Tab-separated table of C-alpha atoms in Angstrom:
chain	number	residue	atom	x	y	z
A	92	MET	CA	117.093	7.841	-43.609
A	93	ALA	CA	114.282	9.383	-45.636
A	94	LYS	CA	115.454	11.558	-48.516
A	95	THR	CA	113.814	14.753	-49.703
A	96	VAL	CA	112.254	15.057	-53.155
A	97	GLU	CA	114.987	17.551	-54.070
A	98	GLU	CA	117.735	15.119	-53.090
A	99	ILE	CA	116.108	12.384	-55.129
A	100	ALA	CA	115.758	14.749	-58.095
A	101	ASP	CA	119.457	15.619	-57.924
A	102	ALA	CA	120.417	11.942	-57.763
A	103	MET	CA	118.157	11.178	-60.716
A	104	PHE	CA	119.593	14.066	-62.710
A	105	ASN	CA	123.131	12.854	-62.101
A	106	MET	CA	122.161	9.365	-63.144
A	107	VAL	CA	120.670	10.618	-66.429
A	108	LYS	CA	123.726	12.845	-66.977
A	109	ASP	CA	126.115	9.935	-66.444
A	110	ALA	CA	124.143	7.671	-68.762
A	111	MET	CA	123.796	10.271	-71.524
A	112	GLY	CA	125.002	8.977	-74.859
A	113	GLN	CA	125.228	5.428	-73.517
A	114	LYS	CA	121.783	4.476	-72.317
A	115	LYS	CA	118.370	6.055	-72.383
A	116	LEU	CA	116.563	5.802	-69.064
A	117	LYS	CA	112.833	5.537	-68.466
A	118	PRO	CA	111.124	7.021	-65.409
A	119	MET	CA	110.740	3.536	-63.913
A	120	ASP	CA	114.488	2.881	-64.387
A	121	LEU	CA	115.190	5.969	-62.290
A	122	THR	CA	112.601	5.018	-59.683
A	123	LYS	CA	113.997	1.505	-59.319
A	124	ALA	CA	117.526	2.879	-59.095
A	125	MET	CA	116.565	5.325	-56.335
A	126	ILE	CA	114.828	2.603	-54.317
A	127	SER	CA	117.846	0.390	-54.775
A	128	LEU	CA	120.215	3.217	-53.770
A	129	TYR	CA	118.372	4.607	-50.767
A	130	GLY	CA	116.210	1.646	-49.754
A	131	GLU	CA	112.449	1.552	-49.347
A	132	GLU	CA	112.709	3.409	-46.046
A	133	GLY	CA	114.543	6.252	-47.818
A	134	VAL	CA	112.341	6.743	-50.875
A	135	ASP	CA	109.067	5.537	-52.313
A	136	LYS	CA	107.453	5.618	-55.732
A	137	LYS	CA	105.397	8.696	-54.915
A	138	MET	CA	108.502	10.686	-53.978
A	139	CYS	CA	110.223	9.528	-57.155
A	140	LYS	CA	107.224	10.653	-59.177
A	141	GLY	CA	107.444	14.047	-57.487
A	142	ALA	CA	111.169	14.262	-58.189
A	143	ILE	CA	110.623	13.518	-61.889
A	144	LYS	CA	107.874	16.138	-62.025
A	145	ASN	CA	110.255	18.688	-60.488
A	146	LEU	CA	112.993	17.830	-62.960
A	147	VAL	CA	110.689	18.119	-65.973
A	148	ASP	CA	108.823	21.222	-64.795
A	149	SER	CA	112.109	22.991	-64.138
A	150	GLY	CA	113.415	22.016	-67.577
A	151	ARG	CA	116.445	20.130	-66.236
A	152	LEU	CA	115.156	16.978	-67.938
A	153	VAL	CA	112.784	16.509	-70.859
A	154	TYR	CA	110.713	13.585	-72.016
A	155	THR	CA	111.849	12.153	-75.312
A	156	TYR	CA	110.387	9.490	-77.555
A	157	PHE	CA	112.463	6.907	-79.370
A	158	GLY	CA	110.200	3.880	-79.663
A	159	GLY	CA	109.237	4.470	-76.031
A	160	SER	CA	109.360	7.439	-73.686
A	161	PHE	CA	112.590	8.341	-71.905
A	162	LEU	CA	113.980	11.120	-69.728
A	163	GLU	CA	116.973	13.002	-71.066
A	164	ILE	CA	118.902	16.211	-70.595
A	165	PRO	CA	117.611	18.767	-73.144
A	166	HIS	CA	119.647	18.668	-76.312
A	167	ARG	CA	119.328	19.428	-79.980
A	168	GLU	CA	117.865	16.371	-81.625
A	169	GLY	CA	119.516	14.848	-84.636
A	170	ALA	CA	116.448	14.988	-86.851
A	171	ALA	CA	115.800	18.689	-86.246
A	172	ASN	CA	116.047	21.179	-89.109
A	173	ASP	CA	117.299	24.594	-88.025
B	272	MET	CA	98.683	32.168	-101.881
B	273	ALA	CA	97.010	29.954	-104.511
B	274	ASP	CA	100.143	30.309	-106.663
B	275	ASN	CA	102.084	28.106	-104.267
B	276	ILE	CA	100.116	24.992	-105.241
B	277	PRO	CA	102.479	22.826	-107.297
B	278	LYS	CA	101.475	20.569	-110.142
B	279	THR	CA	100.577	17.182	-108.649
B	280	PRO	CA	99.354	14.794	-111.352
B	281	LYS	CA	99.629	11.716	-109.145
B	282	LEU	CA	97.874	13.272	-106.174
B	283	ASP	CA	95.180	14.666	-108.490
B	284	GLU	CA	94.111	11.076	-109.169
B	285	LEU	CA	93.104	10.865	-105.515
B	286	GLU	CA	90.592	13.654	-105.987
B	287	LYS	CA	88.546	11.534	-108.388
B	288	GLY	CA	85.649	9.359	-107.279
B	289	GLY	CA	82.858	9.766	-104.812
B	290	TRP	CA	84.837	9.805	-101.595
B	291	PRO	CA	86.177	12.809	-99.704
B	292	SER	CA	89.740	13.493	-100.690
B	293	PHE	CA	92.552	14.567	-98.402
B	294	VAL	CA	94.276	16.042	-101.476
B	295	LYS	CA	91.343	18.353	-102.056
B	296	GLU	CA	91.467	19.412	-98.407
B	297	ILE	CA	95.217	20.079	-98.509
B	298	LYS	CA	94.741	22.178	-101.660
B	299	MET	CA	92.089	24.207	-99.856
B	300	ALA	CA	94.434	24.679	-96.892
B	301	ALA	CA	97.233	25.681	-99.296
B	302	LYS	CA	95.187	28.719	-100.282
B	303	ARG	CA	95.558	29.990	-96.721
B	304	SER	CA	98.922	28.586	-95.631
B	305	PRO	CA	102.214	28.082	-97.486
B	306	MET	CA	102.631	24.823	-95.576
B	307	GLY	CA	99.874	23.228	-97.693
B	308	GLY	CA	101.694	23.902	-100.969
B	309	ASP	CA	104.978	22.458	-99.766
B	310	LEU	CA	103.155	19.488	-98.279
B	311	LEU	CA	101.590	18.729	-101.657
B	312	GLY	CA	104.976	19.111	-103.359
B	313	GLN	CA	106.749	16.759	-100.968
B	314	LEU	CA	103.943	14.214	-101.119
B	315	GLU	CA	103.934	14.220	-104.924
B	316	GLN	CA	107.703	13.721	-104.840
B	317	SER	CA	107.274	10.798	-102.424
B	318	TYR	CA	104.713	9.210	-104.754
B	319	ASN	CA	107.092	9.622	-107.695
B	320	GLU	CA	110.117	8.275	-105.848
B	321	LYS	CA	108.242	5.770	-103.665
B	322	ILE	CA	110.205	7.133	-100.696
B	323	GLY	CA	108.859	8.862	-97.604
B	324	HIS	CA	110.501	12.184	-96.825
B	325	TRP	CA	109.579	12.594	-93.157
B	326	LYS	CA	111.950	12.342	-90.205
B	327	HIS	CA	110.619	11.457	-86.758
B	328	GLY	CA	111.428	13.950	-84.024
B	329	GLY	CA	111.588	12.646	-80.491
B	330	ILE	CA	112.148	15.626	-78.244
B	331	VAL	CA	109.695	18.378	-79.168
B	332	GLY	CA	106.802	19.038	-76.817
B	333	VAL	CA	105.402	21.587	-74.438
B	334	MET	CA	106.966	22.390	-71.088
B	335	GLY	CA	106.207	19.817	-68.416
B	336	TYR	CA	104.390	17.410	-70.716
B	337	GLY	CA	105.842	14.247	-72.171
B	338	GLY	CA	103.065	13.404	-74.596
B	339	GLY	CA	100.717	14.898	-77.134
B	340	VAL	CA	103.248	16.259	-79.614
B	341	ILE	CA	104.707	14.086	-82.337
B	342	GLY	CA	107.791	15.583	-83.928
B	343	ARG	CA	108.028	15.592	-87.720
B	344	TYR	CA	110.692	17.124	-89.943
B	345	SER	CA	111.064	17.110	-93.712
B	346	ASP	CA	114.278	15.585	-94.990
B	347	LEU	CA	114.109	18.048	-97.891
B	348	PRO	CA	114.042	21.304	-95.908
B	349	GLU	CA	115.778	23.391	-98.595
B	350	LYS	CA	113.289	22.373	-101.247
B	351	TYR	CA	110.229	22.575	-98.962
B	352	PRO	CA	111.153	25.156	-96.306
B	353	ASN	CA	107.590	25.707	-95.137
B	354	ILE	CA	107.343	22.129	-93.872
B	355	SER	CA	110.889	21.781	-92.562
B	356	HIS	CA	109.094	21.432	-89.198
B	357	PHE	CA	105.704	19.761	-89.442
B	358	HIS	CA	104.846	18.584	-85.932
B	359	THR	CA	101.549	16.990	-85.025
B	360	MET	CA	99.602	17.890	-81.902
B	361	ARG	CA	97.112	15.517	-80.331
B	362	ILE	CA	94.343	17.340	-78.504
B	363	ASN	CA	92.121	15.628	-75.951
B	364	GLN	CA	88.686	15.357	-77.517
B	365	PRO	CA	85.509	15.830	-75.491
B	366	ALA	CA	83.880	12.562	-74.366
B	367	GLY	CA	81.654	11.245	-77.132
B	368	TRP	CA	83.137	13.777	-79.597
B	369	TYR	CA	80.511	16.393	-78.901
B	370	TYR	CA	81.415	19.951	-79.837
B	371	THR	CA	79.655	23.199	-80.308
B	372	THR	CA	80.347	24.754	-83.699
B	373	ASP	CA	81.781	27.678	-81.756
B	374	ALA	CA	84.384	25.419	-80.122
B	375	LEU	CA	85.320	23.893	-83.477
B	376	ARG	CA	85.726	27.336	-85.043
B	377	LYS	CA	87.971	28.414	-82.184
B	378	ILE	CA	90.166	25.310	-82.576
B	379	CYS	CA	90.437	25.920	-86.309
B	380	ASP	CA	91.229	29.614	-85.792
B	381	ILE	CA	94.013	28.712	-83.368
B	382	TRP	CA	95.429	26.214	-85.808
B	383	GLU	CA	95.313	28.593	-88.747
B	384	LYS	CA	97.150	31.129	-86.588
B	385	HIS	CA	99.866	28.759	-85.346
B	386	GLY	CA	99.926	25.827	-87.760
B	387	SER	CA	99.041	24.614	-91.221
B	388	GLY	CA	95.282	24.779	-90.672
B	389	LEU	CA	95.070	21.078	-91.482
B	390	THR	CA	93.229	18.882	-89.007
B	391	ASN	CA	92.287	15.250	-88.745
B	392	MET	CA	88.966	14.712	-87.020
B	393	HIS	CA	89.791	12.339	-85.439
B	394	GLY	CA	92.875	10.176	-84.998
B	395	SER	CA	92.428	6.487	-84.346
B	396	THR	CA	92.913	6.979	-80.600
B	397	GLY	CA	90.151	9.550	-80.733
B	398	ASP	CA	92.074	12.785	-80.316
B	399	ILE	CA	91.683	15.878	-82.431
B	400	ILE	CA	94.784	15.822	-84.609
B	401	LEU	CA	96.324	19.138	-85.570
B	402	LEU	CA	98.757	18.533	-88.411
B	403	GLY	CA	101.824	20.616	-89.071
B	404	THR	CA	103.446	23.348	-87.046
B	405	ARG	CA	106.871	24.645	-86.169
B	406	THR	CA	108.662	23.965	-82.875
B	407	GLU	CA	108.428	27.604	-81.773
B	408	GLU	CA	104.655	27.556	-82.286
B	409	LEU	CA	104.005	24.607	-79.938
B	410	GLU	CA	103.887	26.585	-76.686
B	411	PRO	CA	101.766	29.451	-78.104
B	412	THR	CA	99.323	26.893	-79.551
B	413	PHE	CA	99.118	25.118	-76.208
B	414	ASP	CA	98.505	28.426	-74.415
B	415	ASP	CA	95.715	29.400	-76.811
B	416	LEU	CA	94.096	25.968	-76.576
B	417	GLN	CA	94.110	26.146	-72.796
B	418	LYS	CA	92.287	29.466	-72.977
B	419	ILE	CA	89.374	27.687	-74.665
B	420	ASP	CA	89.541	24.743	-72.215
B	421	PHE	CA	91.254	22.220	-74.455
B	422	ASP	CA	94.269	20.209	-73.337
B	423	ILE	CA	96.841	18.075	-75.067
B	424	GLY	CA	96.203	14.332	-75.245
B	425	GLY	CA	98.471	11.353	-74.781
B	426	SER	CA	101.310	9.935	-76.857
B	427	GLY	CA	104.363	7.830	-76.137
B	428	SER	CA	104.519	5.475	-73.164
B	429	ASP	CA	101.657	7.032	-71.281
B	430	LEU	CA	97.945	6.733	-70.773
B	431	ARG	CA	96.462	7.549	-74.144
B	432	THR	CA	93.493	9.872	-74.297
B	433	PRO	CA	90.526	7.831	-73.040
B	434	SER	CA	87.652	7.607	-75.513
B	435	CYS	CA	84.114	6.303	-75.511
B	436	CYS	CA	80.950	5.854	-77.507
B	437	CYS	CA	78.189	8.438	-77.160
B	438	GLY	CA	76.624	6.237	-74.468
B	439	MET	CA	73.510	7.414	-72.707
B	440	SER	CA	73.513	10.736	-74.525
B	441	ARG	CA	72.070	9.150	-77.660
B	442	CYS	CA	71.910	5.397	-77.290
B	443	GLU	CA	69.154	3.462	-75.563
B	444	TRP	CA	71.363	0.381	-75.171
B	445	ALA	CA	74.015	2.063	-73.025
B	446	CYS	CA	74.369	0.055	-69.814
B	447	TYR	CA	76.415	2.710	-68.044
B	448	ASP	CA	77.307	6.342	-68.568
B	449	THR	CA	80.357	6.011	-70.804
B	450	MET	CA	80.886	9.750	-71.141
B	451	ALA	CA	80.861	10.298	-67.382
B	452	LEU	CA	83.377	7.497	-66.803
B	453	THR	CA	85.608	8.756	-69.615
B	454	TYR	CA	85.604	12.271	-68.221
B	455	ASP	CA	86.260	11.025	-64.701
B	456	LEU	CA	89.163	8.769	-65.703
B	457	THR	CA	90.639	11.518	-67.886
B	458	MET	CA	90.626	13.983	-64.999
B	459	HIS	CA	91.721	11.456	-62.378
B	460	TYR	CA	94.693	10.222	-64.401
B	461	GLN	CA	96.020	13.562	-65.684
B	462	ASP	CA	99.504	12.752	-64.441
B	463	GLU	CA	99.593	9.410	-66.244
B	464	LEU	CA	98.207	11.077	-69.378
B	465	HIS	CA	100.833	13.802	-69.570
B	466	ARG	CA	103.892	12.219	-67.949
B	467	PRO	CA	104.896	8.980	-69.668
B	468	ALA	CA	105.933	6.509	-66.977
B	469	PHE	CA	104.727	3.184	-68.354
B	470	PRO	CA	106.626	0.486	-70.258
B	471	TYR	CA	104.491	1.432	-73.257
B	472	LYS	CA	101.116	2.923	-74.142
B	473	PHE	CA	97.922	2.097	-72.245
B	474	LYS	CA	94.460	2.698	-73.665
B	475	PHE	CA	91.018	2.792	-72.089
B	476	LYS	CA	87.995	2.607	-74.321
B	477	MET	CA	84.480	2.702	-72.981
B	478	SER	CA	81.595	1.089	-74.840
B	479	GLY	CA	78.106	1.360	-73.447
B	480	CYS	CA	76.885	-2.030	-74.653
B	481	PRO	CA	78.235	-5.200	-76.269
B	482	ASN	CA	77.722	-3.716	-79.750
B	483	ASP	CA	81.015	-2.035	-78.860
B	484	CYS	CA	80.752	0.868	-81.300
B	485	VAL	CA	84.253	2.122	-80.396
B	486	ALA	CA	85.700	-1.359	-80.998
B	487	SER	CA	87.233	-1.332	-77.549
B	488	ILE	CA	87.635	-5.107	-77.566
B	489	ALA	CA	90.187	-4.795	-80.352
B	490	ARG	CA	91.845	-1.478	-79.562
B	491	ALA	CA	92.093	-0.936	-75.829
B	492	ASP	CA	94.390	-2.350	-73.196
B	493	MET	CA	91.407	-2.063	-70.916
B	494	SER	CA	88.049	-2.432	-72.620
B	495	ILE	CA	85.086	-1.429	-70.483
B	496	ILE	CA	82.020	-2.782	-72.223
B	497	GLY	CA	78.504	-2.282	-70.900
B	498	THR	CA	76.469	-5.374	-70.062
B	499	TRP	CA	73.715	-6.636	-67.785
B	500	ARG	CA	73.480	-9.574	-65.403
B	501	ASP	CA	69.735	-10.199	-65.203
B	502	GLN	CA	67.288	-11.123	-67.934
B	503	ILE	CA	66.823	-9.532	-71.337
B	504	GLN	CA	63.612	-7.516	-71.172
B	505	VAL	CA	61.051	-8.972	-73.579
B	506	ASP	CA	57.845	-7.383	-74.836
B	507	GLN	CA	56.030	-10.441	-76.236
B	508	ASP	CA	53.386	-8.332	-78.035
B	509	ALA	CA	56.120	-6.444	-79.860
B	510	VAL	CA	57.828	-9.760	-80.788
B	511	ARG	CA	54.568	-11.005	-82.302
B	512	GLU	CA	54.203	-7.694	-84.154
B	513	TYR	CA	57.633	-8.197	-85.714
B	514	ALA	CA	56.535	-11.676	-86.836
B	515	GLU	CA	53.256	-10.372	-88.260
B	516	ARG	CA	55.137	-7.719	-90.219
B	517	GLY	CA	57.247	-10.375	-91.897
B	518	LEU	CA	60.355	-10.823	-89.750
B	519	ASP	CA	61.497	-14.443	-89.935
B	520	ILE	CA	62.244	-14.776	-86.225
B	521	GLN	CA	63.373	-18.388	-86.486
B	522	ASN	CA	65.950	-17.761	-89.205
B	523	ASP	CA	66.951	-14.180	-88.545
B	524	VAL	CA	67.056	-14.293	-84.762
B	525	ILE	CA	66.905	-17.770	-83.216
B	526	SER	CA	69.250	-19.490	-85.670
B	527	ASN	CA	71.800	-16.701	-85.369
B	528	CYS	CA	71.963	-16.806	-81.575
B	529	PRO	CA	75.532	-17.908	-80.668
B	530	GLY	CA	74.405	-19.073	-77.222
B	531	LYS	CA	71.490	-21.098	-78.681
B	532	CYS	CA	69.496	-19.777	-75.775
B	533	MET	CA	66.258	-18.826	-77.543
B	534	GLU	CA	63.096	-20.575	-78.692
B	535	TRP	CA	60.205	-19.252	-80.747
B	536	ASP	CA	56.986	-21.227	-81.004
B	537	GLY	CA	55.217	-18.710	-83.174
B	538	LYS	CA	53.594	-17.016	-80.182
B	539	GLU	CA	56.138	-16.655	-77.410
B	540	LEU	CA	59.850	-15.941	-77.413
B	541	ASN	CA	61.567	-17.824	-74.593
B	542	ILE	CA	65.114	-16.975	-73.558
B	543	GLU	CA	67.303	-19.067	-71.262
B	544	ASN	CA	69.260	-16.122	-69.985
B	545	GLU	CA	71.968	-18.181	-68.284
B	546	PHE	CA	73.165	-19.235	-71.748
B	547	CYS	CA	72.999	-15.734	-73.248
B	548	VAL	CA	76.468	-14.505	-74.263
B	549	ARG	CA	75.360	-10.846	-74.575
B	550	CYS	CA	76.010	-10.681	-78.316
B	551	MET	CA	73.173	-8.136	-78.792
B	552	HIS	CA	72.061	-9.760	-82.057
B	553	CYS	CA	68.447	-10.382	-81.015
B	554	ILE	CA	68.182	-6.906	-79.495
B	555	ASN	CA	69.586	-5.307	-82.640
B	556	VAL	CA	67.133	-7.186	-84.869
B	557	MET	CA	64.074	-6.514	-82.689
B	558	PRO	CA	64.854	-3.250	-80.894
B	559	LYS	CA	61.191	-2.535	-80.142
B	560	ALA	CA	60.675	-5.925	-78.509
B	561	LEU	CA	63.905	-6.639	-76.625
B	562	ARG	CA	66.036	-4.560	-74.327
B	563	PRO	CA	69.092	-5.200	-72.159
B	564	GLY	CA	68.287	-6.235	-68.586
B	565	LYS	CA	67.745	-3.775	-65.776
B	566	ASP	CA	70.748	-4.740	-63.599
B	567	ARG	CA	73.375	-3.005	-65.688
B	568	GLY	CA	77.117	-2.462	-65.413
B	569	ALA	CA	80.153	-3.413	-67.465
B	570	THR	CA	82.477	-6.260	-68.277
B	571	ILE	CA	86.145	-5.334	-67.900
B	572	LEU	CA	88.368	-6.917	-70.513
B	573	ILE	CA	92.086	-6.597	-70.783
B	574	GLY	CA	94.891	-6.868	-73.267
B	575	SER	CA	93.972	-5.969	-76.831
B	576	LYS	CA	96.532	-4.354	-79.085
B	577	ALA	CA	97.789	-4.146	-82.650
B	578	PRO	CA	100.898	-6.140	-83.607
B	579	ILE	CA	104.300	-4.853	-82.488
B	580	ILE	CA	106.174	-7.232	-80.182
B	581	GLU	CA	103.553	-9.978	-80.389
B	582	GLY	CA	100.732	-10.303	-82.932
B	583	ALA	CA	97.361	-8.619	-82.590
B	584	PHE	CA	95.394	-9.483	-79.456
B	585	LEU	CA	91.738	-9.085	-78.618
B	586	SER	CA	90.883	-8.203	-75.046
B	587	SER	CA	89.720	-11.078	-72.877
B	588	VAL	CA	87.408	-11.034	-69.894
B	589	PHE	CA	88.962	-9.984	-66.626
B	590	ILE	CA	85.985	-8.907	-64.527
B	591	PRO	CA	82.726	-10.384	-65.832
B	592	PHE	CA	80.539	-7.759	-64.195
B	593	MET	CA	81.199	-4.555	-62.341
B	594	LYS	CA	78.760	-1.808	-61.406
B	595	ILE	CA	80.004	1.405	-63.021
B	596	THR	CA	78.880	4.198	-60.756
B	597	PRO	CA	80.609	7.318	-59.434
B	598	PRO	CA	83.133	7.748	-57.909
B	599	TYR	CA	84.333	4.635	-59.794
B	600	ASP	CA	86.634	3.566	-56.941
B	601	GLU	CA	86.425	-0.127	-57.787
B	602	ILE	CA	87.687	0.355	-61.323
B	603	LYS	CA	90.371	2.846	-60.261
B	604	ASP	CA	91.640	0.411	-57.623
B	605	LEU	CA	91.901	-2.315	-60.274
B	606	VAL	CA	93.675	0.005	-62.713
B	607	ASP	CA	96.169	1.141	-60.058
B	608	ARG	CA	97.057	-2.443	-59.146
B	609	ILE	CA	97.544	-3.404	-62.795
B	610	TRP	CA	99.698	-0.352	-63.514
B	611	ASP	CA	101.769	-0.949	-60.403
B	612	VAL	CA	102.771	-4.468	-61.477
B	613	TRP	CA	103.055	-3.861	-65.217
B	614	GLY	CA	104.835	-0.519	-64.660
B	615	GLU	CA	107.479	-2.168	-62.534
B	616	GLU	CA	107.931	-5.477	-64.342
B	617	GLY	CA	106.960	-4.706	-67.953
B	618	LYS	CA	109.688	-4.528	-70.596
B	619	ASN	CA	110.158	-1.536	-72.862
B	620	ARG	CA	107.389	-1.467	-75.520
B	621	GLU	CA	105.544	-4.330	-73.872
B	622	ARG	CA	101.778	-3.786	-73.696
B	623	VAL	CA	99.882	-5.111	-70.719
B	624	GLY	CA	98.393	-7.968	-72.786
B	625	GLU	CA	101.850	-9.061	-73.861
B	626	PHE	CA	103.058	-8.778	-70.277
B	627	ILE	CA	100.263	-11.069	-69.080
B	628	GLN	CA	101.083	-13.520	-71.837
B	629	ARG	CA	104.774	-13.489	-70.872
B	630	VAL	CA	104.394	-13.904	-67.120
B	631	GLY	CA	101.236	-16.006	-67.285
B	632	LEU	CA	97.762	-15.063	-66.137
B	633	GLY	CA	98.181	-16.953	-62.850
B	634	ASN	CA	101.312	-15.023	-61.877
B	635	PHE	CA	99.757	-11.756	-62.969
B	636	LEU	CA	96.660	-12.413	-60.857
B	637	ASP	CA	98.855	-13.292	-57.887
B	638	ALA	CA	100.743	-10.041	-58.302
B	639	ILE	CA	97.632	-7.881	-58.421
B	640	GLU	CA	96.030	-9.934	-55.638
B	641	MET	CA	93.065	-11.259	-57.564
B	642	GLU	CA	91.526	-14.699	-57.523
B	643	PRO	CA	91.190	-16.528	-60.833
B	644	ILE	CA	87.673	-17.218	-62.067
B	645	ALA	CA	86.385	-19.350	-64.904
B	646	GLU	CA	85.371	-16.377	-67.035
B	647	MET	CA	89.038	-15.369	-67.347
B	648	VAL	CA	89.834	-18.433	-69.449
B	649	ALA	CA	90.081	-17.037	-72.954
B	650	HIS	CA	90.316	-20.455	-74.570
B	651	PRO	CA	91.056	-24.017	-73.424
B	652	ARG	CA	94.627	-24.774	-72.504
B	653	GLU	CA	96.740	-26.235	-75.301
B	654	ASN	CA	99.148	-27.963	-72.906
B	655	PRO	CA	97.462	-30.989	-71.288
B	656	TYR	CA	100.218	-31.486	-68.694
B	657	VAL	CA	98.854	-29.501	-65.809
B	658	PHE	CA	100.278	-29.822	-62.323
B	659	TYR	CA	97.868	-29.087	-59.524
B	660	GLU	CA	100.051	-27.982	-56.646
B	661	GLU	CA	97.737	-29.249	-53.928
B	662	TYR	CA	97.944	-32.817	-55.316
B	663	TYR	CA	101.629	-32.801	-56.119
B	664	GLU	CA	104.236	-33.662	-53.479
B	665	GLU	CA	107.899	-33.002	-54.080
B	666	ASP	CA	109.118	-36.499	-53.114
B	667	ASP	CA	106.664	-38.186	-55.529
B	668	GLY	CA	109.199	-37.786	-58.320
B	669	GLU	CA	112.098	-39.089	-56.199
B	670	GLU	CA	110.228	-42.267	-55.289
B	671	GLU	CA	109.555	-42.942	-58.958
B	672	GLU	CA	113.250	-42.493	-59.773
B	673	GLU	CA	114.265	-44.928	-57.003
B	674	SER	CA	111.880	-47.576	-58.207
């Protein structure tokens, strides 16, 4: 059954939350995981792109760079000076 | 404010000589911003200790964007508090780097208000580089830049800010409108520019002719280099005029032709265009007499990069000739197919050239549904053991084993 962008965003957010501190995830990791979870009839790349946009625009996730770009839950970075 | 400039005997050495000096520029900026003074102090300390004192930030940016801000922090924040945050912003430059002085003044005013006032015109990708600001100033800077129609450029694993030569605006050799294509691709791929979704960076560089003034063949994952597919235009009277005025056509033009496609009998210049490799040498030497052909477009090359995972690559030919005309659907279709495959199958930090090398050009072409052509062969195969599938039957090997 086709999922909504909001449902995909929630699933992606939970995946990033669960992986936090263990593995950094790239947008394509999340997209592949969603397609694997819900099947190609449930989600497509365009919907995943929309879900990521929602997550970033709402501030639930942020892009980070550590030798490549990843999606993470906002946090204080180690290098930051207060 | 001038009192905050520390003593910097080592850096002062870099002010000597005939070249522009970044030290001199930082000292000038230090008169207006305390960041400049601390920057000089930290840099002098780094030169003394032979240790860099910058930390790389990985999370700072503006809301909704994943690129364009490079986080920098001093690891000596107590000693140099004014540069405890010293983030860089990459700003998308106009195609061909054309500005009005008014626009430049506005950019500089914004940066003096929100940052150190130090700029780098331009970074190697082509962006305007604004050096040094605090995290809390990133959003206000972005807002002010948007008010004067400037946007942040690319960084991280995204489409980097496309750049081009000045093309038809100033150059008679331009075989397509580089600035128009650059603008179109920049606007069309805004999402890819601001939201990093690739395995690693991807760069377009547009050169109007094979002189390749933006060095796209060495610096772009996709190099779009202007070319022609008919005959070089020759004005024989002008060729003879060059000879009469002392140009040694035989030695300076004919002997330097890599395609060995030219002859000069003292009266007529004959070109066998099918052997011309579009090096531009003859055209550059005799610009009044020779011009690129009339049927113009571009060669699409793919894969160049600086060394990270693999060594440095130059781009190699992918599409020998493509007409480059609006709305550029043919090139966008190609780009989308490449990104689709590389985006899904590429490893972290693997550029598209490295990806093609890893999976093999044949597999890559299969995946993007393109037929191989002879022009794609970058160099002869090193491995002589080639199996042609149509001549190879599976039980051939078994029969040999039995015998």
